[in-house]
PDB file of C-alpha atoms in Angstrom:
ATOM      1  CA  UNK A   1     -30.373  19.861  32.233  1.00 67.00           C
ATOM      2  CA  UNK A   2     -28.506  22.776  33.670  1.00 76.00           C
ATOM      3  CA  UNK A   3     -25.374  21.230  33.723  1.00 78.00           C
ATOM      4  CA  UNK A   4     -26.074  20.398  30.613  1.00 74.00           C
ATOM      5  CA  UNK A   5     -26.342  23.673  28.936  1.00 78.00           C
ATOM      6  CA  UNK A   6     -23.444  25.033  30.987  1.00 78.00           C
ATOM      7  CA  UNK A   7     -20.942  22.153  28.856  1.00 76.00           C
ATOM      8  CA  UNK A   8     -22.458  23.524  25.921  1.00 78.00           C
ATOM      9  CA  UNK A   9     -19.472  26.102  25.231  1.00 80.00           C
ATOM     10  CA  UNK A  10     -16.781  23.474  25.869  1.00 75.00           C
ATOM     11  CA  UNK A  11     -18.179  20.726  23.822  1.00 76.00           C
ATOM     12  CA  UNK A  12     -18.688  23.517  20.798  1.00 77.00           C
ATOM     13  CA  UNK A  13     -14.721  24.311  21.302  1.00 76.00           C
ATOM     14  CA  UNK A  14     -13.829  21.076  21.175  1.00 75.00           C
ATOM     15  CA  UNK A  15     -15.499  20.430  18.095  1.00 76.00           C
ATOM     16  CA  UNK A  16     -14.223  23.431  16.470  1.00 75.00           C
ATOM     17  CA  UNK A  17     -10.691  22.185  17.345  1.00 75.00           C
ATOM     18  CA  UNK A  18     -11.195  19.270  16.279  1.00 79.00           C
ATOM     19  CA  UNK A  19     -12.464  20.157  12.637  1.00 72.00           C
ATOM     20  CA  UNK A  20      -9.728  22.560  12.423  1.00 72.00           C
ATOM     21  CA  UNK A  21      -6.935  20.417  12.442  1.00 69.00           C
ATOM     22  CA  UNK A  22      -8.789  17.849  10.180  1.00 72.00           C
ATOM     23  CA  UNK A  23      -9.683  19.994   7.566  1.00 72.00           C
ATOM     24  CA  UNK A  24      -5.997  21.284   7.593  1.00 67.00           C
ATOM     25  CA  UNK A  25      -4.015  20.607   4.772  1.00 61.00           C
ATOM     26  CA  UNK A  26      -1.240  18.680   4.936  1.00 53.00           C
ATOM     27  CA  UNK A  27       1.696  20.610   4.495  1.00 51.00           C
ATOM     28  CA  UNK A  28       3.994  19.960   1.394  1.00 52.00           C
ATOM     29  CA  UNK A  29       6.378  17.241   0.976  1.00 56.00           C
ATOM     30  CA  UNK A  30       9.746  18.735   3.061  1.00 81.00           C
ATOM     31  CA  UNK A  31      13.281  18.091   1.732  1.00 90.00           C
ATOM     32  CA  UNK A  32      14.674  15.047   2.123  1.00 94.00           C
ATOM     33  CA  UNK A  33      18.765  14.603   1.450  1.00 95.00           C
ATOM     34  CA  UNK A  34      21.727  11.964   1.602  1.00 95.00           C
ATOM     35  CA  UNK A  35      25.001  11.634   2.173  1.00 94.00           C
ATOM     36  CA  UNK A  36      27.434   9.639   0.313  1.00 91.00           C
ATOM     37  CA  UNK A  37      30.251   9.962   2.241  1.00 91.00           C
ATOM     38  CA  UNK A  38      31.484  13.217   0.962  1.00 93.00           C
ATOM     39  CA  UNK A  39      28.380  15.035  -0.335  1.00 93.00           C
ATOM     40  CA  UNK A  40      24.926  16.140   0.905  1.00 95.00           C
ATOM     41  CA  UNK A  41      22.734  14.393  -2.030  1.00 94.00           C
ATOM     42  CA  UNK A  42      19.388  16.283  -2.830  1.00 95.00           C
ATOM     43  CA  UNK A  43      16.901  13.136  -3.159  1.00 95.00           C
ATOM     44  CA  UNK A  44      13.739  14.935  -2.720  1.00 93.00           C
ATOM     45  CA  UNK A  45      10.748  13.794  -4.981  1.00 91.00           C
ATOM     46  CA  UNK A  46      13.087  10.481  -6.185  1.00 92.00           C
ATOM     47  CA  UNK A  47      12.085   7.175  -5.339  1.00 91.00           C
ATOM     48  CA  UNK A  48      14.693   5.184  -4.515  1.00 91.00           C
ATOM     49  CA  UNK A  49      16.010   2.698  -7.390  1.00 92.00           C
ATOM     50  CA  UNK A  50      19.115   1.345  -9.028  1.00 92.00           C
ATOM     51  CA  UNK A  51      19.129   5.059 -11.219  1.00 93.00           C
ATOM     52  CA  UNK A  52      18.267   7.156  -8.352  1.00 94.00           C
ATOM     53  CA  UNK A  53      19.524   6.119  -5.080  1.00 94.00           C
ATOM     54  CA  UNK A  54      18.943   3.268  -1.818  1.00 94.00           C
ATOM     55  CA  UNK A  55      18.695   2.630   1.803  1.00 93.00           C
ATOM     56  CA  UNK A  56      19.920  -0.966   2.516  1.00 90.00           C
ATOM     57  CA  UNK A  57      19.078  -2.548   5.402  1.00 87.00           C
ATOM     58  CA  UNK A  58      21.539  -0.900   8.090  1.00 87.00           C
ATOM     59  CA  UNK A  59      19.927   0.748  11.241  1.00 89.00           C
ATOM     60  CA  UNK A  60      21.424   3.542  10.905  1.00 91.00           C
ATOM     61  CA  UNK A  61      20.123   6.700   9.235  1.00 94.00           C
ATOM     62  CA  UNK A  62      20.114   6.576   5.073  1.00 94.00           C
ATOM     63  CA  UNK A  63      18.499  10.842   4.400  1.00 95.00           C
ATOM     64  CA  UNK A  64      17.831  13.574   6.402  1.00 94.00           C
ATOM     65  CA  UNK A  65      15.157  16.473   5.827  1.00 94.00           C
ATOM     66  CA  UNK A  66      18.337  18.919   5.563  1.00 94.00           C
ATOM     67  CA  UNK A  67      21.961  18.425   4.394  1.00 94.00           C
ATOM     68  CA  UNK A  68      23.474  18.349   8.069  1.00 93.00           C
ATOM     69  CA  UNK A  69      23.771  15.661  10.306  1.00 92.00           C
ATOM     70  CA  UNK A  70      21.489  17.294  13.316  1.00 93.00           C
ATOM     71  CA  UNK A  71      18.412  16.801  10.794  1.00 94.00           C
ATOM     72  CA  UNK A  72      15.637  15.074  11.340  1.00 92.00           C
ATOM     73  CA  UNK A  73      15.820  11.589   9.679  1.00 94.00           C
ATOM     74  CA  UNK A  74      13.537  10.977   7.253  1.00 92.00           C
ATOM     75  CA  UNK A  75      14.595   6.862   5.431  1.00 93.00           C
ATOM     76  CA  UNK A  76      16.620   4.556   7.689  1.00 93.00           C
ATOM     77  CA  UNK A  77      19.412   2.278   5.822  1.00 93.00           C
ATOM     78  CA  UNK A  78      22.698   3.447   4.313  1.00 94.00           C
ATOM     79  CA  UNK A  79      22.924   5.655   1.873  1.00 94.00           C
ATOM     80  CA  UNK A  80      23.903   4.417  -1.277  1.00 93.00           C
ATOM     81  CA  UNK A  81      23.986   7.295  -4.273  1.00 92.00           C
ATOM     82  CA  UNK A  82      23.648   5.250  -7.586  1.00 91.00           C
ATOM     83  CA  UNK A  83      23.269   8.572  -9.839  1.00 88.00           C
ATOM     84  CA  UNK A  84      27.042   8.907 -10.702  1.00 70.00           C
TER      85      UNK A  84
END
């Protein structure tokens, strides 16, 4: 029972960490960009279409979460920019 009580701190921190990251928000949607080739392409909030924009099946990366190449990728495929 001793040992017991002595736990009692840890276990209480651990549950307090643990309801603190699952009752944080998630946080909001990051930027996500393209590039066609000759253009950084701001695609955040589109979903990808025939009037928007596509990843096709190519392993390589299709947007990034910023307009450089470094980013981190967000879609795989290749880019294809159908809003011209």
């Amino acid at each position: 029972m001793n040992k017991l009580s002595k736990l009692l701190p840890v276990l209480a921190l651990v549950l307090g960490a643990t309801a603190a990251v699952a009752f944080t928000p998630a946080s909001s949607q990051s930027s996500e960009h393209g590039f066609d080739g000759q253009n950084w392409i701001n695609v955040t909030g589109l979903v990808p279409g025939p009037d928007t924009y596509q990843c096709n099946q190519d392993p390589q990366v299709c947007t990034r979460q910023a307009p450089n190449s470094s980013a981190s990728p967000v879609k795989t495929g290749l880019f294809i920019n159908n809003m011209d």
